[in-house]
XYZ file of C-alpha atoms in Angstrom:
661
model
C 0.000 0.000 0.000
C 1.586 3.212 -1.072
C 1.704 6.006 1.426
C 1.976 9.691 0.685
C 4.471 11.858 2.491
C 3.201 12.699 5.900
C 4.160 15.033 8.635
C 6.177 13.865 11.572
C 4.114 11.167 13.306
C 2.551 11.650 16.645
C 4.877 10.794 19.455
C 4.274 8.435 22.317
C 5.410 9.595 25.688
C 8.470 8.231 27.407
C 7.842 5.766 30.132
C 9.987 5.583 33.198
C 9.801 4.189 36.637
C 8.951 7.636 37.917
C 6.107 7.960 35.433
C 4.750 4.554 36.365
C 4.940 5.399 40.033
C 3.139 8.683 39.468
C 0.208 6.907 37.832
C 0.069 3.861 40.076
C -2.098 3.587 43.175
C 0.902 4.357 45.358
C 2.323 7.163 43.250
C -0.763 8.870 41.872
C -1.707 10.418 45.204
C -3.973 13.365 45.928
C -2.920 16.322 48.020
C -2.449 15.706 51.711
C -1.192 17.996 54.417
C 2.003 16.039 55.027
C 2.877 15.426 51.363
C 5.981 17.551 51.409
C 8.436 14.978 50.101
C 9.584 14.871 46.506
C 7.796 11.651 45.551
C 4.357 13.126 46.149
C 2.878 13.998 42.743
C 0.802 16.891 44.040
C 1.004 19.426 46.834
C -1.266 19.815 49.860
C -4.005 22.270 50.468
C -2.995 24.358 53.474
C -4.680 26.629 55.957
C -3.413 28.672 58.821
C -0.730 31.275 59.132
C 1.960 28.645 59.219
C 1.437 27.682 55.589
C 4.481 28.496 53.506
C 4.086 30.776 50.500
C 4.116 29.190 47.032
C 7.366 29.090 45.117
C 8.235 27.613 41.761
C 10.306 24.832 43.325
C 8.264 23.920 46.419
C 5.926 20.960 45.966
C 4.451 21.436 49.423
C 2.770 24.794 48.821
C 2.032 25.032 45.093
C -1.665 25.455 44.544
C -2.422 25.720 48.249
C -4.016 28.525 50.187
C -3.566 29.976 53.633
C -5.857 31.705 56.060
C -8.874 30.540 58.055
C -12.260 29.849 56.427
C -14.639 32.799 56.483
C -18.366 32.780 57.121
C -20.624 34.121 54.398
C -20.715 37.684 55.677
C -17.009 37.902 56.265
C -16.270 36.172 52.973
C -18.402 38.721 51.094
C -16.815 41.651 52.908
C -13.290 40.542 52.083
C -13.896 39.045 48.648
C -12.487 41.974 46.720
C -9.460 42.160 49.010
C -8.816 38.432 48.631
C -9.067 38.652 44.858
C -6.618 41.545 44.815
C -4.164 39.548 46.888
C -4.613 36.154 45.123
C -1.429 35.112 43.329
C -1.112 32.984 40.215
C -1.146 29.700 42.178
C -4.614 30.326 43.574
C -3.370 30.969 47.110
C -5.146 33.156 49.617
C -2.807 35.150 51.819
C -4.357 35.169 55.267
C -6.580 37.812 56.927
C -7.720 40.933 55.146
C -5.536 43.987 55.676
C -3.582 42.100 58.293
C -6.481 42.255 60.763
C -5.997 39.329 63.178
C -9.557 39.561 64.501
C -11.291 38.988 61.145
C -11.478 35.238 61.290
C -14.231 32.773 62.239
C -14.737 32.190 65.928
C -16.658 29.347 67.558
C -18.549 29.528 70.812
C -20.990 27.164 72.392
C -24.480 28.455 73.098
C -26.443 27.542 76.135
C -28.241 24.854 74.190
C -24.991 23.103 73.476
C -24.932 24.098 69.819
C -21.809 25.315 68.112
C -22.375 28.805 66.735
C -20.435 30.439 63.894
C -19.430 33.986 64.769
C -17.312 36.569 63.012
C -17.288 39.102 65.851
C -14.028 41.001 66.110
C -14.435 40.988 69.926
C -14.560 37.201 70.228
C -11.835 35.994 72.555
C -8.838 34.369 70.915
C -9.172 31.335 73.182
C -12.275 30.266 71.275
C -10.390 29.884 67.980
C -9.983 26.343 66.679
C -6.890 25.164 64.820
C -6.918 25.620 61.049
C -9.685 23.714 59.334
C -12.154 23.812 62.264
C -12.364 20.035 62.395
C -9.060 18.596 63.494
C -7.342 16.150 61.135
C -7.514 13.453 63.765
C -11.288 13.592 63.729
C -11.453 14.781 67.361
C -12.501 18.158 68.657
C -10.086 19.494 71.184
C -11.198 21.031 74.471
C -9.230 24.302 74.215
C -11.658 27.169 74.703
C -14.616 24.923 73.909
C -14.990 21.860 76.117
C -14.523 21.084 79.726
C -14.558 17.339 79.182
C -11.544 15.502 80.490
C -11.397 13.155 77.504
C -11.870 13.815 73.801
C -14.319 11.724 71.836
C -14.165 10.663 68.218
C -16.349 12.878 66.037
C -17.207 12.428 62.379
C -19.443 14.365 60.088
C -22.947 12.950 60.298
C -26.462 13.675 61.384
C -25.984 13.993 65.129
C -27.765 16.448 67.368
C -24.931 18.972 67.840
C -25.025 21.427 64.957
C -21.837 22.724 63.409
C -22.908 25.715 61.382
C -25.682 24.180 59.315
C -24.185 20.687 59.528
C -23.842 18.316 62.427
C -21.411 16.046 64.206
C -22.069 12.409 65.053
C -20.194 11.338 68.139
C -17.991 8.348 67.396
C -20.108 7.039 64.504
C -19.491 6.249 60.837
C -21.547 7.737 58.034
C -21.976 7.170 54.313
C -20.627 9.296 51.492
C -24.022 10.874 50.868
C -24.315 12.042 54.463
C -20.751 13.330 54.380
C -21.421 15.305 51.242
C -24.674 16.785 52.561
C -22.923 18.005 55.681
C -19.929 19.356 53.783
C -22.186 21.242 51.379
C -24.148 22.821 54.204
C -21.097 23.781 56.252
C -18.852 26.755 55.613
C -15.666 24.697 55.670
C -12.315 25.196 54.007
C -11.241 22.986 51.086
C -8.616 21.202 53.119
C -11.245 19.395 55.169
C -13.127 18.386 52.023
C -9.865 17.285 50.421
C -8.929 15.178 53.440
C -12.236 13.350 53.202
C -11.608 12.768 49.494
C -8.092 11.549 50.216
C -9.391 8.907 52.616
C -11.635 7.497 49.894
C -8.821 7.735 47.365
C -6.459 5.708 49.548
C -9.081 2.941 49.654
C -9.386 2.953 45.866
C -12.852 4.528 46.044
C -12.217 6.938 43.178
C -15.859 7.798 42.487
C -16.402 8.852 46.096
C -13.097 10.738 46.177
C -14.104 12.579 43.014
C -17.241 13.934 44.719
C -15.199 15.528 47.461
C -12.650 16.945 45.030
C -15.540 18.402 43.022
C -16.764 20.078 46.209
C -13.304 21.490 46.894
C -13.290 23.060 43.427
C -16.742 24.529 44.072
C -15.412 26.214 47.203
C -12.187 27.548 45.648
C -12.175 27.131 41.862
C -9.038 29.245 41.656
C -6.939 26.793 43.651
C -4.580 24.761 41.438
C -4.194 21.896 43.919
C -7.946 21.220 43.875
C -7.833 20.652 40.122
C -4.737 18.482 40.392
C -6.424 16.333 43.027
C -9.431 15.780 40.830
C -7.131 14.754 37.975
C -5.744 12.007 40.226
C -9.236 10.608 40.866
C -10.132 10.810 37.170
C -7.007 8.832 36.290
C -8.089 6.184 38.779
C -11.430 5.989 36.951
C -9.717 5.733 33.554
C -11.037 9.111 32.390
C -7.707 10.308 31.052
C -9.039 12.988 28.713
C -10.794 14.759 31.578
C -7.702 14.359 33.752
C -5.651 16.131 31.070
C -8.040 19.090 31.146
C -7.846 19.321 34.944
C -4.047 19.239 34.880
C -4.044 21.957 32.238
C -6.347 24.069 34.397
C -4.077 23.579 37.403
C -1.107 24.731 35.328
C -3.077 27.697 34.001
C -3.727 28.771 37.582
C -0.138 28.087 38.638
C 2.288 27.840 35.679
C 5.107 26.710 37.989
C 3.087 23.900 39.599
C 5.675 21.091 39.336
C 3.410 18.215 40.316
C 0.719 19.151 37.823
C 3.370 19.295 35.083
C 4.654 15.893 36.093
C 1.180 14.356 36.167
C 0.403 15.859 32.770
C 3.648 14.421 31.398
C 2.547 10.997 32.652
C -0.820 11.374 30.940
C 0.763 12.433 27.664
C 2.969 9.370 27.888
C -0.051 7.091 28.094
C -1.874 8.959 25.337
C 1.102 8.772 23.006
C 2.341 12.364 22.783
C 6.081 12.150 23.354
C 6.834 15.797 22.573
C 4.178 17.006 25.008
C 5.449 14.597 27.661
C 9.009 15.819 27.221
C 8.004 19.479 27.430
C 6.052 19.063 30.674
C 8.744 16.852 32.140
C 11.232 19.718 31.835
C 8.646 22.265 32.992
C 8.215 20.274 36.192
C 11.203 22.208 37.503
C 13.587 19.294 37.760
C 16.160 17.998 35.294
C 15.008 14.537 34.147
C 17.523 11.853 34.966
C 19.415 9.962 32.298
C 17.264 6.827 32.577
C 14.102 8.829 31.884
C 15.583 10.473 28.822
C 16.873 7.154 27.485
C 13.424 5.638 27.926
C 11.872 8.614 26.173
C 14.229 8.153 23.234
C 13.450 4.441 23.099
C 9.711 5.045 22.832
C 10.256 7.703 20.187
C 12.443 5.295 18.212
C 9.725 2.605 18.255
C 7.207 5.098 16.922
C 9.498 6.315 14.168
C 10.117 2.735 13.062
C 6.393 2.065 13.210
C 5.733 5.041 10.934
C 8.419 3.976 8.447
C 6.957 0.464 8.298
C 3.476 1.920 7.711
C 4.719 3.965 4.767
C 6.417 0.927 3.204
C 3.460 -1.397 3.842
C 5.608 -3.638 6.074
C 2.725 -4.597 8.326
C 4.536 -7.196 10.422
C 7.180 -4.646 11.387
C 4.519 -1.989 11.985
C 2.654 -4.308 14.347
C 5.845 -5.336 16.140
C 6.971 -1.738 16.712
C 3.479 -0.645 17.767
C 3.360 -3.447 20.341
C 6.794 -2.400 21.611
C 5.611 1.198 22.025
C 2.509 0.028 23.893
C 4.653 -2.090 26.210
C 6.852 0.937 26.820
C 3.944 2.959 28.179
C 1.577 4.169 25.442
C -1.164 1.934 26.804
C -4.015 4.402 26.213
C -3.180 5.827 22.789
C -6.182 5.589 20.441
C -3.988 6.311 17.422
C -1.428 3.618 18.156
C -4.267 1.170 18.842
C -5.883 2.104 15.525
C -2.567 1.555 13.747
C -2.393 -1.912 15.306
C -5.892 -2.567 13.959
C -4.839 -1.499 10.450
C -1.766 -3.748 10.576
C -3.860 -6.710 11.768
C -6.318 -6.060 8.933
C -3.582 -6.059 6.313
C -2.204 -9.296 7.814
C -5.690 -10.837 7.362
C -6.545 -11.083 11.072
C -9.950 -9.523 10.478
C -11.703 -10.433 13.722
C -8.779 -9.269 15.842
C -8.559 -6.065 13.796
C -12.243 -5.408 14.423
C -11.972 -5.911 18.192
C -8.772 -3.820 18.372
C -10.424 -0.972 16.492
C -13.320 -1.079 18.929
C -10.829 -0.467 21.750
C -9.322 2.440 19.801
C -12.767 4.017 19.420
C -13.419 3.697 23.149
C -10.084 5.339 23.956
C -10.810 8.107 21.468
C -14.185 8.812 23.074
C -12.427 9.367 26.416
C -9.845 11.762 24.952
C -11.683 14.151 22.603
C -9.153 16.971 22.984
C -6.416 14.594 21.912
C -7.405 14.833 18.267
C -6.058 18.279 17.572
C -2.769 16.587 16.663
C -1.726 14.914 13.399
C -0.788 11.320 12.805
C 0.724 9.847 9.629
C -0.084 13.099 7.870
C -3.783 12.936 8.822
C -5.763 14.694 11.491
C -5.959 12.253 14.369
C -9.751 11.884 14.409
C -9.682 11.377 10.640
C -7.259 8.462 10.985
C -9.609 6.556 13.305
C -12.388 6.786 10.689
C -9.858 5.980 7.954
C -9.074 2.626 9.559
C -12.722 2.065 10.463
C -13.726 2.305 6.803
C -11.144 -0.304 5.808
C -12.211 -2.784 8.497
C -15.916 -2.340 7.747
C -15.350 -2.944 4.033
C -13.225 -6.042 4.636
C -15.978 -7.547 6.802
C -18.680 -6.810 4.223
C -20.309 -3.941 6.113
C -20.278 -1.708 3.059
C -22.804 0.902 4.185
C -20.875 1.508 7.403
C -17.635 1.638 5.402
C -19.023 4.391 3.192
C -20.167 6.360 6.253
C -16.747 6.057 7.939
C -14.880 7.077 4.778
C -17.191 10.062 4.352
C -16.543 11.086 7.963
C -12.778 10.897 7.444
C -13.087 13.010 4.281
C -15.181 15.657 6.030
C -12.646 15.945 8.857
C -9.592 16.043 6.599
C -10.772 16.881 3.043
C -7.346 17.796 1.682
C -5.498 14.629 2.705
C -4.507 12.478 -0.284
C -4.699 9.131 1.577
C -8.208 9.882 2.790
C -9.353 10.939 -0.692
C -7.989 7.738 -2.264
C -9.762 5.598 0.319
C -13.005 7.516 -0.159
C -13.005 6.822 -3.918
C -12.092 3.176 -3.338
C -14.837 2.526 -0.802
C -17.484 4.178 -2.969
C -16.466 2.117 -6.014
C -16.392 -1.204 -4.145
C -19.732 -0.563 -2.435
C -21.322 0.411 -5.755
C -20.032 -2.749 -7.465
C -21.257 -4.973 -4.659
C -24.746 -3.408 -4.686
C -24.999 -3.778 -8.471
C -23.798 -7.377 -8.305
C -26.360 -8.266 -5.624
C -29.195 -6.854 -7.722
C -28.107 -8.866 -10.771
C -27.721 -12.050 -8.715
C -31.230 -11.715 -7.275
C -32.658 -11.330 -10.780
C -30.854 -14.480 -11.960
C -28.300 -12.708 -14.169
C -25.383 -14.689 -12.760
C -22.888 -13.968 -15.533
C -23.452 -10.219 -15.282
C -23.358 -10.380 -11.488
C -20.031 -12.201 -11.747
C -18.688 -9.347 -13.879
C -19.976 -6.717 -11.428
C -18.242 -8.355 -8.466
C -15.091 -8.545 -10.573
C -15.229 -4.772 -11.087
C -15.266 -4.278 -7.347
C -12.248 -6.573 -6.968
C -10.279 -4.305 -9.298
C -10.472 -1.626 -6.586
C -10.045 -4.003 -3.638
C -8.382 -7.305 -4.669
C -8.281 -8.533 -1.081
C -12.005 -8.239 -0.394
C -13.086 -11.696 0.769
C -16.801 -10.857 0.490
C -16.563 -10.030 -3.221
C -14.552 -13.204 -3.856
C -17.180 -15.279 -2.055
C -20.039 -13.578 -3.931
C -18.352 -14.253 -7.267
C -17.837 -17.883 -6.233
C -21.598 -18.149 -5.722
C -22.195 -16.814 -9.256
C -19.727 -19.287 -10.742
C -21.365 -22.130 -8.831
C -24.699 -21.182 -10.375
C -23.023 -21.222 -13.785
C -21.501 -24.653 -13.130
C -17.963 -23.248 -13.136
C -16.833 -25.393 -10.203
C -13.100 -24.984 -10.665
C -13.345 -21.208 -10.890
C -15.699 -21.191 -7.923
C -13.047 -23.085 -5.933
C -10.456 -20.469 -6.892
C -12.577 -17.647 -5.506
C -13.375 -19.595 -2.340
C -9.689 -20.294 -1.754
C -8.866 -16.599 -2.169
C -11.606 -15.617 0.268
C -10.396 -18.157 2.840
C -6.794 -16.955 2.553
C -8.012 -13.520 3.617
C -10.585 -14.697 6.149
C -9.856 -18.307 7.222
C -13.049 -18.708 9.265
C -15.363 -17.347 6.596
C -18.295 -19.778 6.896
C -20.000 -18.964 3.587
C -16.779 -19.411 1.629
C -16.159 -22.736 3.371
C -19.689 -23.938 2.548
C -19.300 -23.013 -1.113
C -15.897 -24.641 -1.358
C -17.222 -27.865 0.195
C -20.157 -27.878 -2.231
C -17.855 -27.253 -5.207
C -15.560 -30.105 -4.138
C -18.609 -32.371 -3.812
C -19.710 -31.455 -7.327
C -16.216 -32.337 -8.562
C -16.398 -35.603 -6.510
C -13.383 -34.609 -4.472
C -14.781 -36.331 -1.413
C -11.725 -36.081 0.832
C -11.684 -32.284 0.485
C -15.471 -32.079 0.806
C -15.541 -34.193 3.990
C -12.692 -32.138 5.493
C -14.550 -28.852 4.946
C -17.870 -30.243 6.169
C -16.220 -31.590 9.337
C -14.877 -28.086 10.081
C -18.336 -26.669 9.450
C -19.929 -29.227 11.795
C -17.729 -27.897 14.603
C -18.653 -24.318 13.742
C -22.371 -25.082 13.174
C -23.194 -28.138 15.342
C -26.985 -27.667 15.109
C -27.172 -27.070 11.346
C -28.975 -30.128 9.904
C -28.150 -29.213 6.296
C -24.436 -29.277 7.064
C -24.885 -32.556 8.954
C -26.698 -34.133 6.007
C -24.094 -32.882 3.516
C -21.324 -34.340 5.697
C -23.176 -37.662 5.937
C -23.619 -38.008 2.179
C -20.012 -36.958 1.562
C -18.791 -39.593 4.023
C -20.931 -42.259 2.388
C -19.661 -41.251 -1.050
C -16.052 -41.310 0.195
C -16.471 -44.831 1.612
C -18.079 -46.064 -1.574
C -15.315 -44.503 -3.686
C -12.825 -46.534 -1.675
C -14.838 -49.731 -2.099
C -15.816 -49.883 1.576
C -19.077 -51.450 2.741
C -21.717 -48.954 3.925
C -24.407 -50.350 6.223
C -26.400 -47.189 6.790
C -27.289 -45.305 3.631
C -30.147 -43.314 5.157
C -29.520 -39.935 6.730
C -31.142 -39.439 10.129
C -31.959 -43.117 10.624
C -33.119 -44.708 13.863
C -30.981 -46.376 16.508
C -30.264 -49.970 15.405
C -31.374 -52.707 17.823
C -28.656 -55.282 18.661
C -29.767 -58.750 19.807
C -26.615 -60.871 19.440
C -22.904 -60.654 20.058
C -21.940 -61.372 16.450
C -24.264 -58.625 15.222
C -22.632 -56.164 17.631
C -19.083 -57.140 16.651
C -19.877 -56.760 12.944
C -21.463 -53.338 13.487
C -18.638 -51.827 15.530
C -16.022 -53.221 13.124
C -17.288 -50.939 10.350
C -15.157 -47.893 9.524
C -16.124 -44.768 11.389
C -17.582 -44.175 14.840
C -20.170 -46.409 16.515
C -22.117 -45.479 19.648
C -23.421 -48.479 21.629
C -26.144 -47.767 24.180
C -26.653 -50.458 26.875
C -30.034 -50.023 28.578
C -32.992 -51.703 30.283
C -36.557 -50.824 29.347
C -37.668 -51.102 32.988
C -35.019 -48.708 34.288
C -36.360 -45.184 34.977
C -33.086 -43.414 34.185
C -32.807 -45.342 30.918
C -36.183 -43.973 29.817
C -34.795 -40.444 29.905
C -31.450 -41.442 28.377
C -33.209 -43.226 25.516
C -34.926 -39.983 24.510
C -31.559 -38.201 24.486
C -29.901 -40.938 22.403
C -32.732 -40.848 19.848
C -32.328 -37.050 19.514
C -28.550 -37.338 19.166
C -28.947 -39.975 16.478
C -30.757 -37.425 14.328
C -28.352 -34.640 15.222
C -25.245 -36.710 14.371
C -26.347 -38.791 11.377
C -22.810 -39.702 10.356
C -22.416 -41.783 13.554
C -23.628 -45.376 13.811
C -25.981 -45.626 16.835
C -26.634 -49.094 18.329
C -28.862 -50.148 21.241
C -28.614 -53.244 23.494
C -31.315 -54.196 26.027
C -29.346 -56.071 28.704
C -32.436 -57.958 29.897
C -33.212 -59.263 26.406
C -29.550 -59.866 25.452
C -27.712 -60.790 28.679
C -24.967 -62.604 26.750
C -24.024 -59.363 24.968
C -23.986 -57.447 28.260
C -21.841 -60.150 29.882
C -19.355 -60.184 26.986
C -19.055 -56.395 27.150
C -18.807 -56.505 30.988
C -21.745 -54.155 31.446
C -23.158 -54.328 34.994
C -24.788 -50.887 35.336
C -27.257 -49.220 32.999
C -27.382 -46.861 31.280
C -23.861 -47.394 29.917
C -22.613 -45.960 26.627
C -19.507 -47.104 24.762
C -17.936 -45.368 21.771
C -15.942 -47.327 19.171
C -13.818 -45.995 16.334
C -12.909 -48.376 13.516
C -13.623 -51.360 15.790
C -11.618 -50.154 18.802
C -13.229 -48.882 21.994
C -12.235 -45.274 22.767
C -14.678 -44.233 25.501
C -16.998 -45.729 28.140
C -19.526 -43.671 30.119
C -21.687 -44.968 32.980
C -24.893 -43.008 33.608
C -23.646 -39.974 31.662
C -25.469 -36.655 31.576
C -26.728 -35.346 28.234
C -24.049 -32.638 28.248
C -21.200 -35.124 28.833
C -22.579 -37.475 26.206
C -22.882 -34.792 23.538
C -19.413 -33.422 24.249
C -18.004 -36.915 23.795
C -19.837 -37.367 20.502
C -18.462 -34.044 19.242
C -14.954 -35.026 20.256
C -14.899 -38.532 18.792
C -17.462 -38.314 16.059
C -16.814 -35.064 14.180
């Protein structure tokens, strides 16, 4: 397949141990207050005056905020001041105008309720530590309680109100209750984030995502909130959305190292090596030598893959694509689509179809990914480009036309897409015309029409099979065999082509070839009586052509009754498979088994079914050492190959398929 010159192919990201760690359950961690070490992929949300200011190199404060949470009134009064003082990382810099008294104060009313107050005269002893609810889950007694021991408190539906929410003493609550309380309370994002982190650590990414969503609602300008949500989205496999969240975090804080690193990891998985490299350097650290070597290795695999695609070397293209996937591009829709195209050209049609389905699913999860180019085509155009080829190869011509049209609309100026569009239209038109002629009985003209389609697509197994049908109708058995063989080279499990080849061989009295094809078809279509009958007649004809004696010439005959030992020995000595059923008419289980054997006799007409009543023929039962009924023995060419005592219908039929087909 000739390929036009294309732009530099898309690049897969480099994979490294650090990248893998950043996207694994252990490495892809959300923000937490103590995540100050280098290995943490994101930085914590912070409150309180002790929070360090954001710097371009500090992973512990990027995207965080400082200062205590404000009630509605205080938040409204200081909103403009906070906005004026908000830096590019989304941080809030403490109390407005340096006033230490403008922060939320808690006091207990006479009813025992906790009351939110923003009074400047509130005593400092009533102030809780940053976050209002301590990270340990316990409320301290400083300025609030006189109890000698602290009790475990969790958000819930208890009787003590906290703002508009409540606290349940020492009890566990569900995610829904947690979210209702968090929405009603005027809390800072750190508390919401901590709750999300707990779910994240347990692998409960959906629940964690709800809390991270809430944190973004509270402070949409905080970069760490967006980076946290990206972590949960990655856990859910929603990589395209995670990319957008990382990009938003970087927009809010361009020097946010952990967001850059996470985005580099995502670009690696999506197959954008240049993007991954850029964000890896923007993370503020010099990548180590191993990372750069791995990046170069992935890029080399992709370059080789592209070269093989241009030359039509599909085995090499598939090998290099698999190597790139193993290196880390596990979620690239384009690389997966290229694998599908290579499998198609190597005549693995079913695998190509299933692989392309995976590519489409990946593409649906990464819509923004398709602004790039791949093999000279717009990325979204390439997916439809391959889709059209697979649909046409499998005989789904209407879908092929639709996919080719979609690719042309997306990328109308691409030469490869235009060539495919013309090809698909011509093949589909020829097939439709040929079908109309065949239905009207014009087999010679239909044969010519299918041949016109094959000029555009010589490897189309459906057109070969259709032309074989026309040639069969015209009595051109040899030429029909040629078309069937071509179709089966392209699609080895093509049932219609196999049926037509078996029929053509039977017409040419090539019984060995006919029996071989019909035996394959019996395995593929075990309940098809027409195939069973064709196999039976072919087997009879083969035996007769060899001069062998054939005792049963009738298809679908009844089970033969055996009354003597000599009769049994003569029957099982015949070539082929004999099934001997030992039974007793008075036995209840035999009554049911007899019905099954009668049905199987009709379903497997090529087998020789025999029946022995042990009460009427005790000498036969004694010679065969049968003591329990029902017993079934299977013989092949006179030799016993299987004995089953009281078998189930399923076991019996499986044995017949194994030995008799």
